[in-house]
XYZ file of C-alpha atoms in Angstrom:
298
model
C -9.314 -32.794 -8.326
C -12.071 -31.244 -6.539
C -11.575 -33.470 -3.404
C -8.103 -32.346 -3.306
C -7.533 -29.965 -0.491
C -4.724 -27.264 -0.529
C -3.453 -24.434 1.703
C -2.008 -21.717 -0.463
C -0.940 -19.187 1.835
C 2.974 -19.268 3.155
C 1.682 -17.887 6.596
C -1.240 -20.379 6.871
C 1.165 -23.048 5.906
C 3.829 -21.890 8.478
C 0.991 -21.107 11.363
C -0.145 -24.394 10.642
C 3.166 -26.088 11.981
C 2.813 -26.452 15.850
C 6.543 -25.687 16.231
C 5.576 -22.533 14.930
C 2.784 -21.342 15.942
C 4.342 -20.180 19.290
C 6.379 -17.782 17.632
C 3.869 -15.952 15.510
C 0.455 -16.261 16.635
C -2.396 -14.989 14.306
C -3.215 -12.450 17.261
C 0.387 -10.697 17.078
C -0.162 -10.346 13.120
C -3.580 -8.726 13.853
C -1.898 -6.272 16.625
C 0.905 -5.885 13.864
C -1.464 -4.105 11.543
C -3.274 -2.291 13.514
C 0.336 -0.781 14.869
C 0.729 -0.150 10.812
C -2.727 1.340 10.476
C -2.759 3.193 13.393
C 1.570 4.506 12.764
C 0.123 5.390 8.928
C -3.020 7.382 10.067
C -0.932 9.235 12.939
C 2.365 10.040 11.039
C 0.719 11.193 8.328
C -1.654 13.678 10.056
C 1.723 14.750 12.469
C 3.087 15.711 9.397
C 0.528 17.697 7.406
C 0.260 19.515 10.603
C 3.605 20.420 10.734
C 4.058 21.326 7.249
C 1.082 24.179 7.337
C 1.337 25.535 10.495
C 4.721 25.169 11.487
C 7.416 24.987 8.060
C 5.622 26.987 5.538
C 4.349 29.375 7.269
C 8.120 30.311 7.926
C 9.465 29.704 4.335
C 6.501 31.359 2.401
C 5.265 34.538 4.350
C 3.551 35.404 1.392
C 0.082 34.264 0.636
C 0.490 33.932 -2.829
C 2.713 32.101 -1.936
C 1.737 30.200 1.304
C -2.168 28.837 -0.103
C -1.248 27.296 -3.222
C 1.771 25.375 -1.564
C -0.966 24.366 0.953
C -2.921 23.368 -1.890
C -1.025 20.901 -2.942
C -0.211 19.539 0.529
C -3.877 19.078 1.314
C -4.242 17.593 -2.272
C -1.661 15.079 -2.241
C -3.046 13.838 1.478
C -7.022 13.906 0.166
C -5.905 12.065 -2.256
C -3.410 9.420 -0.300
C -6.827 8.910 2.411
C -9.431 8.470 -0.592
C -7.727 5.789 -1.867
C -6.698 4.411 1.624
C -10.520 3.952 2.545
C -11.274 2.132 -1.382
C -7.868 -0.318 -0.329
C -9.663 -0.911 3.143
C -13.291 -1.051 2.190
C -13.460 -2.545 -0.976
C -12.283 -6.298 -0.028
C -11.432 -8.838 -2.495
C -13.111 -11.624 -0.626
C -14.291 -14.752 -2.628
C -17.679 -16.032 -1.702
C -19.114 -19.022 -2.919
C -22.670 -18.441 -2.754
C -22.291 -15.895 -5.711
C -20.494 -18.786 -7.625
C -23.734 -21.344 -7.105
C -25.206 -20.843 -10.154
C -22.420 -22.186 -12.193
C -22.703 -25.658 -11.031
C -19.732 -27.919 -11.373
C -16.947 -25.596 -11.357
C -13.693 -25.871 -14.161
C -11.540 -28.469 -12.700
C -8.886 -26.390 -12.147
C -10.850 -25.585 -9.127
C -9.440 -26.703 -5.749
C -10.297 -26.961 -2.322
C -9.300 -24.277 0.163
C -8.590 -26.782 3.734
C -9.421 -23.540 5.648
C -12.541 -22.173 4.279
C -13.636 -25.932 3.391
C -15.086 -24.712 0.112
C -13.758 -24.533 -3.447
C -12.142 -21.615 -5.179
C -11.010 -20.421 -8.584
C -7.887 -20.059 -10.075
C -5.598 -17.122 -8.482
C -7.629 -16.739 -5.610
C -5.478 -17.367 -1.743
C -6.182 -18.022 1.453
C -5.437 -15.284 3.997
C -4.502 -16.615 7.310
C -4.731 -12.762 8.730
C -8.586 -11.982 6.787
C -9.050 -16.141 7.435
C -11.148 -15.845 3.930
C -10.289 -16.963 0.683
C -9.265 -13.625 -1.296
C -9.385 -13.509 -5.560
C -6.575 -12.964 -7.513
C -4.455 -12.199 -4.009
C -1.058 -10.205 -4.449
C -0.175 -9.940 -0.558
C -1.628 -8.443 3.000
C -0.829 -4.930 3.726
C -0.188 -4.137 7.224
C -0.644 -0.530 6.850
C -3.875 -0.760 5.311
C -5.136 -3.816 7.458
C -6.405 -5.509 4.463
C -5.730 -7.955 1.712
C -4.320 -6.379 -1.670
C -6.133 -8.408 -4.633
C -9.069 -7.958 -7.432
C -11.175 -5.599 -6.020
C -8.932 -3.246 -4.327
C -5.325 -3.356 -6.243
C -6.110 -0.561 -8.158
C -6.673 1.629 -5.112
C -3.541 0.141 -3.742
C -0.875 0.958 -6.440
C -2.520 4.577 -6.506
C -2.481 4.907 -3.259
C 1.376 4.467 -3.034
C 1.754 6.755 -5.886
C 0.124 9.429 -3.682
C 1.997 8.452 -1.098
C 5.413 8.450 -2.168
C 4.676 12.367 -3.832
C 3.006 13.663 -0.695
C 6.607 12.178 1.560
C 8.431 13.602 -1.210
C 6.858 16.917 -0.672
C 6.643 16.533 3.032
C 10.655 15.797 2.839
C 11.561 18.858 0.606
C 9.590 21.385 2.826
C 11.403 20.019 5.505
C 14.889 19.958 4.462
C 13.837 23.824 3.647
C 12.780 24.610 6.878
C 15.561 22.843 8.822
C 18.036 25.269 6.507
C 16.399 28.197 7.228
C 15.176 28.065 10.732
C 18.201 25.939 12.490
C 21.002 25.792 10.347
C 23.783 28.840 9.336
C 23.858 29.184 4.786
C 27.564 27.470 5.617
C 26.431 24.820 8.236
C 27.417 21.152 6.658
C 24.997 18.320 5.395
C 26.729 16.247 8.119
C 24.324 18.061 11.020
C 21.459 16.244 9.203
C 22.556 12.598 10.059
C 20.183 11.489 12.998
C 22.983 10.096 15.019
C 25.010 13.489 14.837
C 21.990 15.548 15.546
C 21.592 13.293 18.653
C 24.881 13.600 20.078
C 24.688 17.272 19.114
C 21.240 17.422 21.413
C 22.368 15.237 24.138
C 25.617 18.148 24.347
C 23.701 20.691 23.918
C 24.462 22.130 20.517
C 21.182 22.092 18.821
C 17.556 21.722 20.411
C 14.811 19.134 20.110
C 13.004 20.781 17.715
C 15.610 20.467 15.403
C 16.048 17.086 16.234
C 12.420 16.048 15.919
C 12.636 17.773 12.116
C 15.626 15.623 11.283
C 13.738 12.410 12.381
C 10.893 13.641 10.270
C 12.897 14.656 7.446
C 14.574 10.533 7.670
C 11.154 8.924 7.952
C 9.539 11.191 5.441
C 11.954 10.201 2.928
C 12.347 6.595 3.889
C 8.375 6.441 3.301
C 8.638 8.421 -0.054
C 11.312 5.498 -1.389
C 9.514 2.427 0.259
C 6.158 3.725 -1.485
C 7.570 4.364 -4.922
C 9.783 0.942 -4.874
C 6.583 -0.959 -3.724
C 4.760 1.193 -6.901
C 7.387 0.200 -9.966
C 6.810 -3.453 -7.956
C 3.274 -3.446 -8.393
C 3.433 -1.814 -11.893
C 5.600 -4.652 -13.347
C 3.692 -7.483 -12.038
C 0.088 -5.811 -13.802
C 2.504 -5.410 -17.104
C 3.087 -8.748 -16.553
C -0.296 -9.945 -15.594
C 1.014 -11.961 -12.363
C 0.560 -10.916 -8.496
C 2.974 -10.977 -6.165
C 2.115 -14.386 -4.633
C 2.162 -15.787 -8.096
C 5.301 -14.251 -9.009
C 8.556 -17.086 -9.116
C 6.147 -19.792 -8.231
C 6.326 -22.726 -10.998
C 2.821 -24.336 -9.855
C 0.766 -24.479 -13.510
C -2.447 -23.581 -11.340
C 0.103 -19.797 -10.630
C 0.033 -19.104 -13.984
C -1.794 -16.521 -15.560
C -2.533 -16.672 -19.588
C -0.097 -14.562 -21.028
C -2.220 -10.912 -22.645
C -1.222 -7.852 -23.846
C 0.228 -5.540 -21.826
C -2.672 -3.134 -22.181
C -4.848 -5.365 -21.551
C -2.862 -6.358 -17.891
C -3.175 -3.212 -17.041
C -7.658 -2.899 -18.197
C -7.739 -5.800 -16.065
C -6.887 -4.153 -12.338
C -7.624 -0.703 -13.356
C -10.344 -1.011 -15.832
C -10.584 1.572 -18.877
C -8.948 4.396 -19.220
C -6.768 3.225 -16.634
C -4.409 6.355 -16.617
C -7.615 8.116 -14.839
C -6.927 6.366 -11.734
C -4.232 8.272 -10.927
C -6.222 11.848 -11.181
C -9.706 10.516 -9.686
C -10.777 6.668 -8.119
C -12.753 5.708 -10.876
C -14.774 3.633 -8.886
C -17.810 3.868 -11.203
C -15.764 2.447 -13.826
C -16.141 -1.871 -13.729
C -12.708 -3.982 -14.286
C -13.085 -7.591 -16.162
C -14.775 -10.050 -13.848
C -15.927 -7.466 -11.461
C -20.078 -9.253 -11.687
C -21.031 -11.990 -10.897
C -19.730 -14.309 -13.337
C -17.232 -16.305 -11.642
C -16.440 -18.536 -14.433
C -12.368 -19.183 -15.068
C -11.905 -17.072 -17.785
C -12.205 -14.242 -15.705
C -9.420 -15.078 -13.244
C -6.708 -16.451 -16.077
């Protein structure tokens, strides 16, 4: 089995077909994340802006008030960009110099055709990272890096901060909209973006108010695409499968069944809970030295 070569990502397997690699070429993926990174990075400074020097300044004039509220605002984004930088520094790439020392490797090892090198069990070829990542659950365009062992930890907690600090970032909004543009009667129906437009482009509202309505729409669109993409990667650790794994029937996709505690010690390490106040990045998950041996990846 160890002469048997295999290409186990979808988009290596579809960039590999020359009918298809006109269409998406690994150089409009690369420019596709680093649209995501740089759209993520932008938006979300745009919006802290906004929020302390434009809406709450307005809705809380009083400082007891105004700081805490701008406590939690700069909170919720320290937190969201600390674990940003772990998801896009702390790679998940396999290398098999560190596995040397093992010798002949469990024959459920196979041959990645890109790399040209074998690999463990769970571990995926990236045709974006073109490197072999462990225990790989998917690329993430706005974080320009693969989500897998190292790093999913920093990922799921990272959307958790990021769907409360849109969720915040919404309600201020809404708030301000109401009390800076909008009469106590005015309807909900001045809030669609299309209405708002038409009202703009007659000259019934201005384009601040229209810029706050687009803000208010992609805050909350970001606040429901994080959490959904949260509960997501929350099931598959209770489950003990990745994304890439999930559905797939292959024997060499499935993960031993465990507890569901113990799912859960193995991306976030002990006293996993703490990950959500503090990156416990002192704190070392199962399999995170150098032994490379199977039973760490199944």
């Amino acid at each position: 089995s160890f002469n048997k070569t295999i290409r186990t990502d979808p988009l290596a397997t579809y960039l590999s077909k020359p009918e298809n690699k006109s269409h998406m070429k690994p150089q409009m993926l690369r420019c596709m994340s680093l649209f995501g990174i740089s759209y993520f990075l932008s938006f979300g400074c745009i919006v802290l802006g906004i929020s302390l020097w434009i809406s709450m300044p307005v809705l809380y004039e009083d400082p007891y008030e105004y700081w805490p509220r701008c406590f939690i605002s700069l909170y919720l984004y320290a937190q969201t960009m600390l674990n940003f930088g772990l998801v896009s520094t702390c790679r998940s790439f396999y290398d098999s110099s560190k596995a040397s020392f093992l010798g002949i490797p469990d024959p459920s090892w196979q041959k990645c055709i890109d790399c040209d090198h074998l690999m463990p069990p769970r571990a995926h070829h990236c045709a974006l990272c073109q490197r072999c990542i462990l225990r790989r659950d998917h690329h993430c365009f706005f974080t320009g890096s693969c989500i897998g062992f190292e790093n999913q930890r920093y990922f799921i907690v990272f959307c958790f901060y990021c769907m409360l600090g849109a969720s915040y970032a919404t309600y201020v909004t809404v708030e301000y909209i109401y009390t800076a543009y909008m009469e106590a009667e005015s309807g909900f129906i001045h809030l669609f973006p299309l209405v708002s437009m038409m009202e703009w482009l007659f000259g019934y509202c201005t384009i601040g108010f229209l810029l706050f309505v687009i803000m208010m729409y992609l805050c909350g669109m970001t606040a429901m695409g994080s959490a959904g993409i949260m509960v997501w990667q929350l099931y598959l650790v209770a489950l003990g499968r990745t994304s890439f794994e999930h559905g797939r029937s292959s024997s060499r996709s499935k993960p031993k069944p465990i507890s569901i505690m113990n799912n859960f010690r193995a991306v976030f390490g002990s006293y996993w809970m703490l990950n959500f106040v503090i990156p416990m990045t002192w704190v070392e998950i199962p399999g995170n030295g150098v032994d490379w041996s199977v039973s760490k990846y199944v």
